[in-house]
Coordinates of C-alpha atoms and ligand atoms in Angstrom, one line a residue:
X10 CA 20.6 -14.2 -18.5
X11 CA 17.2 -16.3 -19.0
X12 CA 15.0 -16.2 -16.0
X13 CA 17.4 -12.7 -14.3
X14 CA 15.7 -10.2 -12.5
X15 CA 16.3 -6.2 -13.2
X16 CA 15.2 -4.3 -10.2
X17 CA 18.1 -2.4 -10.0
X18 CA 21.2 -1.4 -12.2
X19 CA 23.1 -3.2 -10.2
X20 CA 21.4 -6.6 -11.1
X21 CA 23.6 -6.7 -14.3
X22 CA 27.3 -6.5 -14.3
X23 CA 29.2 -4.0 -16.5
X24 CA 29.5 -6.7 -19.6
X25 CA 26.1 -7.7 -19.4
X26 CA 25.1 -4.2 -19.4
X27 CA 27.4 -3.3 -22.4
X28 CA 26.2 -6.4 -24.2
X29 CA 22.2 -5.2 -23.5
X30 CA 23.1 -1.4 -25.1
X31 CA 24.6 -3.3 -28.0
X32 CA 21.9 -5.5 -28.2
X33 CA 19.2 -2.5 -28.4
X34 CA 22.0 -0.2 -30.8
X35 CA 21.2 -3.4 -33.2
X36 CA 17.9 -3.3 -33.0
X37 CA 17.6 0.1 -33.6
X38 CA 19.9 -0.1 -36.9
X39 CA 17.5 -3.0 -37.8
X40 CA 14.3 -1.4 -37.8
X41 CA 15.2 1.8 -39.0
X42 CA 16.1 -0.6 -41.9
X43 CA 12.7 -1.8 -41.9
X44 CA 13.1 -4.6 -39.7
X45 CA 10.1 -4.5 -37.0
X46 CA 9.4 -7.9 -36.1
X47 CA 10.1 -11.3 -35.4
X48 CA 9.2 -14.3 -33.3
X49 CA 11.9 -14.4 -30.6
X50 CA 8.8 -14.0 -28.1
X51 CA 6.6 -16.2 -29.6
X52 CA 4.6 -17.8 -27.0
X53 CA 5.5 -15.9 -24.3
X54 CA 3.5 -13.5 -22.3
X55 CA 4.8 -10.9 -19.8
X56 CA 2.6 -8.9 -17.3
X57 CA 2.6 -5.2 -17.3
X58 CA 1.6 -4.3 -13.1
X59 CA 1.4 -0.8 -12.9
X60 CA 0.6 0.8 -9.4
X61 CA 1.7 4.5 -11.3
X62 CA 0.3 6.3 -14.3
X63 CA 3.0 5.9 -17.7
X64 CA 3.6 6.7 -21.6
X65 CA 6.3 5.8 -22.6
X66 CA 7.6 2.6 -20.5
X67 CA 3.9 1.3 -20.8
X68 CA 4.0 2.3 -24.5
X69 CA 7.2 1.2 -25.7
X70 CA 6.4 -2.0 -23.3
X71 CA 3.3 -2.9 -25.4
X72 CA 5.0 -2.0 -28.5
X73 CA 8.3 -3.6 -27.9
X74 CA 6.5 -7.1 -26.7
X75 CA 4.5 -7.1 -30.1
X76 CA 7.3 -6.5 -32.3
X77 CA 9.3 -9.5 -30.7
X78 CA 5.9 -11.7 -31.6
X79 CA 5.6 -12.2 -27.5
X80 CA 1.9 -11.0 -25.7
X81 CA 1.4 -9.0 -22.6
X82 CA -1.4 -7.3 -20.7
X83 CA -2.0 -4.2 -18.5
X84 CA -2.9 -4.7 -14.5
X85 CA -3.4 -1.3 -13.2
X86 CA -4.1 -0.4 -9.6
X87 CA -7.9 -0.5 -9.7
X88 CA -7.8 -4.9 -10.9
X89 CA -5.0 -5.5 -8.4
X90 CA -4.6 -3.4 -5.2
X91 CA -1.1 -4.8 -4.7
X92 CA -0.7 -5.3 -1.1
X93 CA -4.2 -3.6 -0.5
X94 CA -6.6 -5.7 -1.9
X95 CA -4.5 -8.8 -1.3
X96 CA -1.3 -9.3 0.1
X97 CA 1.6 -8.5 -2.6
X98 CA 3.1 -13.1 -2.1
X99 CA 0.0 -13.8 -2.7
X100 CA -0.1 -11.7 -6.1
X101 CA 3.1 -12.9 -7.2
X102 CA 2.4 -16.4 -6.8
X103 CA -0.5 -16.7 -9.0
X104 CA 1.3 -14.6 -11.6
X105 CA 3.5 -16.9 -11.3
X106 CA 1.6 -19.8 -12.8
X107 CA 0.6 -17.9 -15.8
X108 CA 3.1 -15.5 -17.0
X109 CA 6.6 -16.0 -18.0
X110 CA 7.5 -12.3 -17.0
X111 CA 6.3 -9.3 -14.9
X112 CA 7.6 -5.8 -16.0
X113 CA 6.0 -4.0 -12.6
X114 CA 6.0 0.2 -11.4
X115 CA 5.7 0.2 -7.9
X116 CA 5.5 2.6 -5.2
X117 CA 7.6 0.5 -2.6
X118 CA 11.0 -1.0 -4.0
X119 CA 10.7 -3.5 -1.1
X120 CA 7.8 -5.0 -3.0
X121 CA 10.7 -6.5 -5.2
X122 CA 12.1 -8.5 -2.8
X123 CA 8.6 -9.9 -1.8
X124 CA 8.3 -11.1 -5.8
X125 CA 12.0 -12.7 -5.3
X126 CA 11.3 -14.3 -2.3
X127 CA 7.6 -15.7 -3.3
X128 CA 8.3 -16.3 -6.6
X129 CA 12.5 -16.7 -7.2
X130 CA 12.3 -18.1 -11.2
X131 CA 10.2 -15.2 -12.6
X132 CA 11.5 -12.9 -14.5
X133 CA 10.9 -9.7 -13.1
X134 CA 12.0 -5.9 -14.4
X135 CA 11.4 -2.7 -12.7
X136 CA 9.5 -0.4 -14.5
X137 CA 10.3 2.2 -11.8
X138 CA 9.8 2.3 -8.5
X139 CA 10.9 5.1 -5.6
X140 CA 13.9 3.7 -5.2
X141 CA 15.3 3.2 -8.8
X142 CA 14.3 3.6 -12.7
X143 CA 17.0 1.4 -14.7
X144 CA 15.2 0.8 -17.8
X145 CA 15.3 5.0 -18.0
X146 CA 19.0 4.9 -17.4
X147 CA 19.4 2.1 -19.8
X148 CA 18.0 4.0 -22.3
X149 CA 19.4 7.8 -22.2
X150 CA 23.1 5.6 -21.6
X151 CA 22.5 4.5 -25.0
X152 CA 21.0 8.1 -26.3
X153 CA 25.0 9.5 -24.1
X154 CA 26.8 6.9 -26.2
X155 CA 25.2 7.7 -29.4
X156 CA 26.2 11.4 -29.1
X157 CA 29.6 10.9 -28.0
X158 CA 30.7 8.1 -29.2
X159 CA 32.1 6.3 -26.2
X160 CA 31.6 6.4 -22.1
X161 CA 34.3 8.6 -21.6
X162 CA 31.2 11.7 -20.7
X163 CA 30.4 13.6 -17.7
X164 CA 26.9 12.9 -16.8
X165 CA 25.7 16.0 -14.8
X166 CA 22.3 15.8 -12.5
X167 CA 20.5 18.8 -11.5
X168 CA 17.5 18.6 -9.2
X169 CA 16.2 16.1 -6.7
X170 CA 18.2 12.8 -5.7
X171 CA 15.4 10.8 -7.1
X172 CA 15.0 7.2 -8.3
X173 CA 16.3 8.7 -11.7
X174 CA 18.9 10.2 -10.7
X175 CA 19.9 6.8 -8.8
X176 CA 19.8 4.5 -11.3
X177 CA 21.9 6.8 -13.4
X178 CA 24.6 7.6 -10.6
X179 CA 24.8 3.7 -10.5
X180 CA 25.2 2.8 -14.0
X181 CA 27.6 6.1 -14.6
X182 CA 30.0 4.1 -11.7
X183 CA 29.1 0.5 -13.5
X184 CA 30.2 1.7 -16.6
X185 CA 33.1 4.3 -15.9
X186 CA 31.5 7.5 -16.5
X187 CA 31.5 10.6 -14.9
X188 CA 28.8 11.5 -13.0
X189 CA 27.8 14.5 -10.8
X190 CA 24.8 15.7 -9.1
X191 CA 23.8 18.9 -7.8
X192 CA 20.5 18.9 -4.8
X193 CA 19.1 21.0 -2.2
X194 CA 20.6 20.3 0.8
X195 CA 18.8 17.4 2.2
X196 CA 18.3 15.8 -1.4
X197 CA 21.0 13.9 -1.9
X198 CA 20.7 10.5 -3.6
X199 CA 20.5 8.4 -0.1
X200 CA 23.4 7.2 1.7
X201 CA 23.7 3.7 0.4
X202 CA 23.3 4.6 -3.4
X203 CA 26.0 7.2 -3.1
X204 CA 28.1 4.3 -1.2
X205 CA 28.0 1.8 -3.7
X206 CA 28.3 4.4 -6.4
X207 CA 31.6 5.0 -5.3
X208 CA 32.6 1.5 -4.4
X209 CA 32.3 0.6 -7.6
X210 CA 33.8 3.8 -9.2
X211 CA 37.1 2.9 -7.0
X212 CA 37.0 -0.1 -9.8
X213 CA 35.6 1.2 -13.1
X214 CA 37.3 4.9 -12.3
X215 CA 34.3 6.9 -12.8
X216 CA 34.1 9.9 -10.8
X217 CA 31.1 10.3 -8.6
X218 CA 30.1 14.2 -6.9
X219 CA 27.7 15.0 -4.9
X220 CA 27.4 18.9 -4.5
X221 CA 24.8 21.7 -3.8
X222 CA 25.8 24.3 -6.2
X223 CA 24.3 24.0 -9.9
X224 CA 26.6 26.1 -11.8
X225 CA 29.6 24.7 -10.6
X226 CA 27.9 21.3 -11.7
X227 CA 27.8 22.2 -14.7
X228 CA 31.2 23.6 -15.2
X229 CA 32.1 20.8 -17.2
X230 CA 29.2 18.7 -18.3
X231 CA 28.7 16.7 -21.4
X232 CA 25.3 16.2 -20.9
X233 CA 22.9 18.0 -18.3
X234 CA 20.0 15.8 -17.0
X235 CA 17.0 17.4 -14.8
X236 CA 13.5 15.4 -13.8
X237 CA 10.8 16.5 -11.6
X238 CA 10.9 18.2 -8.4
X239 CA 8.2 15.9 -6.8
X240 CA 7.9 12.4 -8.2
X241 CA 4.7 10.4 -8.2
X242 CA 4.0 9.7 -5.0
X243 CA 5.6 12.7 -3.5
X244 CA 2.2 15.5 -4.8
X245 CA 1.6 16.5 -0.9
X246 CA 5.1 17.9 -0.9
X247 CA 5.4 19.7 -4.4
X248 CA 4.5 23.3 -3.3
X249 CA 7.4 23.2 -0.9
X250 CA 9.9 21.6 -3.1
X251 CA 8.8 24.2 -5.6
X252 CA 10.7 27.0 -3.7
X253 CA 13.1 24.6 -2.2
X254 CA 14.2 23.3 -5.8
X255 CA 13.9 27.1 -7.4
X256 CA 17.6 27.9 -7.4
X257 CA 17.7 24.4 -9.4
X258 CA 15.7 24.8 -12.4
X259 CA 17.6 24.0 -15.9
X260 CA 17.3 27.3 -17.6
X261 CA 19.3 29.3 -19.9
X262 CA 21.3 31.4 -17.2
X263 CA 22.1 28.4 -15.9
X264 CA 23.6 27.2 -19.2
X265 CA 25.5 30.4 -19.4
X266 CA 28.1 28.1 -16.7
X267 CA 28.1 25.1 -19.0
X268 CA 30.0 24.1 -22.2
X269 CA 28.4 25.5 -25.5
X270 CA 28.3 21.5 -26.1
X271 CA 26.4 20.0 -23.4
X272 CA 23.5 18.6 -23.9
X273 CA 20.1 18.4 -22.3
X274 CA 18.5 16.0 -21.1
X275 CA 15.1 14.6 -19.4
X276 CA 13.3 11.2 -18.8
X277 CA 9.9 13.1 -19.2
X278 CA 7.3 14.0 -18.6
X279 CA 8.4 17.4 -17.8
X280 CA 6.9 20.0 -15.8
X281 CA 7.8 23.3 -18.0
X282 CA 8.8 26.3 -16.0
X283 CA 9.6 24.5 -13.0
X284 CA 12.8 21.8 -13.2
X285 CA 13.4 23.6 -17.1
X286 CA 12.2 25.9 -19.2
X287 CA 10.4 25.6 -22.3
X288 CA 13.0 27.4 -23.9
X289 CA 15.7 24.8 -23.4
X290 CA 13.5 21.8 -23.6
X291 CA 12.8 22.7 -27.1
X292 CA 16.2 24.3 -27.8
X293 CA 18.4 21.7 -30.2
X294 CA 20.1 21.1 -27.4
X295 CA 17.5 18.6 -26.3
X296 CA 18.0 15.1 -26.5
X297 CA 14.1 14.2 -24.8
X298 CA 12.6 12.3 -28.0
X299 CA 15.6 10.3 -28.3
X300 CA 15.9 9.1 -25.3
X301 CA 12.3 8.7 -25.6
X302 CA 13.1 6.9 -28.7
X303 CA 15.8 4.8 -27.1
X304 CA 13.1 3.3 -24.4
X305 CA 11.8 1.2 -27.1
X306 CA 15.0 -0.2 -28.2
X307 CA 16.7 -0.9 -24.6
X308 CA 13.6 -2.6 -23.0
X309 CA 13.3 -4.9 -26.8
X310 CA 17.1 -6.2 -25.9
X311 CA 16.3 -6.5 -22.3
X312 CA 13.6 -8.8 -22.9
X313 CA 15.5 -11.0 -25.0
X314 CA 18.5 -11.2 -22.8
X315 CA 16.1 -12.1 -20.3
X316 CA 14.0 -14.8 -22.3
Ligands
CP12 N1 10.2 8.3 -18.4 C1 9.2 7.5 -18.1 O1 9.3 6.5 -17.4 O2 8.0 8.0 -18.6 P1 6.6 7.4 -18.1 O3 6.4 7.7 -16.7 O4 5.6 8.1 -19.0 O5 6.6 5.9 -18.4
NVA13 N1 11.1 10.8 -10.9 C1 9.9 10.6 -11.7 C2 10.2 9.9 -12.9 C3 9.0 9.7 -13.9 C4 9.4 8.9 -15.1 C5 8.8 9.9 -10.9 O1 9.1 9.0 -10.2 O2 7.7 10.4 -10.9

């Protein structure tokens, strides 16, 4: 995989996906064991180009890239102006020269395929952008398969069809999980996600759902996943999706519908009393901190399957 891309889930296929979470399971085994670092990196030096603000994928960037004895630095939006201050193939190409790898969170998803375009050998992961988040989806499908065991979960969304959620309906049909997400009407992951989702479903057998009632969402969940109302980016819009999304928050009359086992779950950072309550963030239901946790792991293995 030396020298791949991963802008979206769909960049890997289900094997090399599988063989990533196993990668990052072994890592975690190994340095719970005491095992924090080695040289697999040495030498190398990725980019971290950040248009967004970020703890934990900067962090367990920085931290990850250490521990594999590899170097990076932080280009925020004040140094680079991607696309502002200079045009975003003309960025690309001088990183290019210098860096072996750019782990970038953009606004624009297009962006990517200006980086493919201008500059086709670099290794390139998305670190989020509007349209997609797949090192977050990487990481709570290793936090899903930890819990239970095996893929054979239903994955329930509640909230907006964001990049998030995404990411996650497209790895729940890579895989062969179950996967369902409840919106506001005129939320809905868009159009082409939900028609690849269930293209590849047809093959893996996952079932995909797209519906607008929460409790009936939830009916059956293994695990319950919420995320913010308004994403970054999206700040003009957050009073009215406050009241839009209402009806959608993750609270514990809501979880009156679901199983007594289902688990919650949320990329963070959370906005408490809107898409959940504190309640049931905190409740021991809550799998946040490890899938937290499981950020570091996932984007160590993705960097050496990519090296
Ligand atoms: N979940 C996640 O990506 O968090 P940050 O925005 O803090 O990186
Ligand atoms: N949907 C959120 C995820 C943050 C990790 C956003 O894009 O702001």
């Amino acid at each position: 995989m030396r020298g791949r891309q991963y802008i979206s889930v769909l960049d890997l296929s289900r094997d090399e996906t599988l063989e990533v979470l196993q990668v990052a399971q072994h890592l975690k085994l190994e340095r719970k064991a005491g095992v924090r670092t080695s040289d697999i990196l040495r030498g190398r030096t990725w980019v971290m180009l950040f248009e967004k603000p970020s703890l934990r994928t900067r962090a367990t960037f920085e931290v990850g890239i250490r521990e594999l004895g590899g170097h990076t630095f932080f280009l925020g939006p004040q140094e680079v102006g991607l696309g502002k201050r200079e045009p975003v193939k003309d960025v690309v190409r001088n990183l290019a020269r210098w860096v072996d790898g750019v782990f970038a969170r953009v606004y624009d998803h297009n962006v990517f395929k200006t980086f493919r375009e201008y500059a086709p050998s670099l290794s390139v992961i998305n670190a989020l952008s509007d349209l997609e988040h797949p090192m977050q989806a990487l990481a709570d499908f290793q936090t899903m398969i930890e819990e239970s065991g095996d893929l054979g979960f239903h994955l329930v969304f509640i909230g907006d069809g964001n990049n998030v959620a995404n990411s996650l309906m497209l790895m729940s049909a890579l895989l062969g999980s179950d996967f369902t997400i409840a919106t506001p009407e005129g939320y809905e992951p868009p159009k082409e996600i939900v028609e690849k989702a269930l293209e590849l479903a047809k093959k893996t057998g996952a079932r995909i759902n797209v519906v607008h009632d929460p409790k009936e969402a939830v009916a059956h969940a293994d695990f319950i996943y919420t995320d913010v109302w308004a994403s970054m980016g999206q700040e003009a819009e957050a009073e009215e999706r406050r009241k839009i999304f209402a009806p959608y928050q993750v609270n514990s009359d809501l979880l009156r519908f679901a199983p007594q086992h289902a688990k919650i779950m949320h990329c963070l950072p959370a906005h408490r009393g809107e898409e959940i309550t504190d309640e049931v963030i905190e409740s021991d239901r809550s799998l946040v901190f490890e899938q937290a946790e499981n950020r570091l792991h996932t984007i160590k293995a993705m960097l050496i399957m990519l090296s």
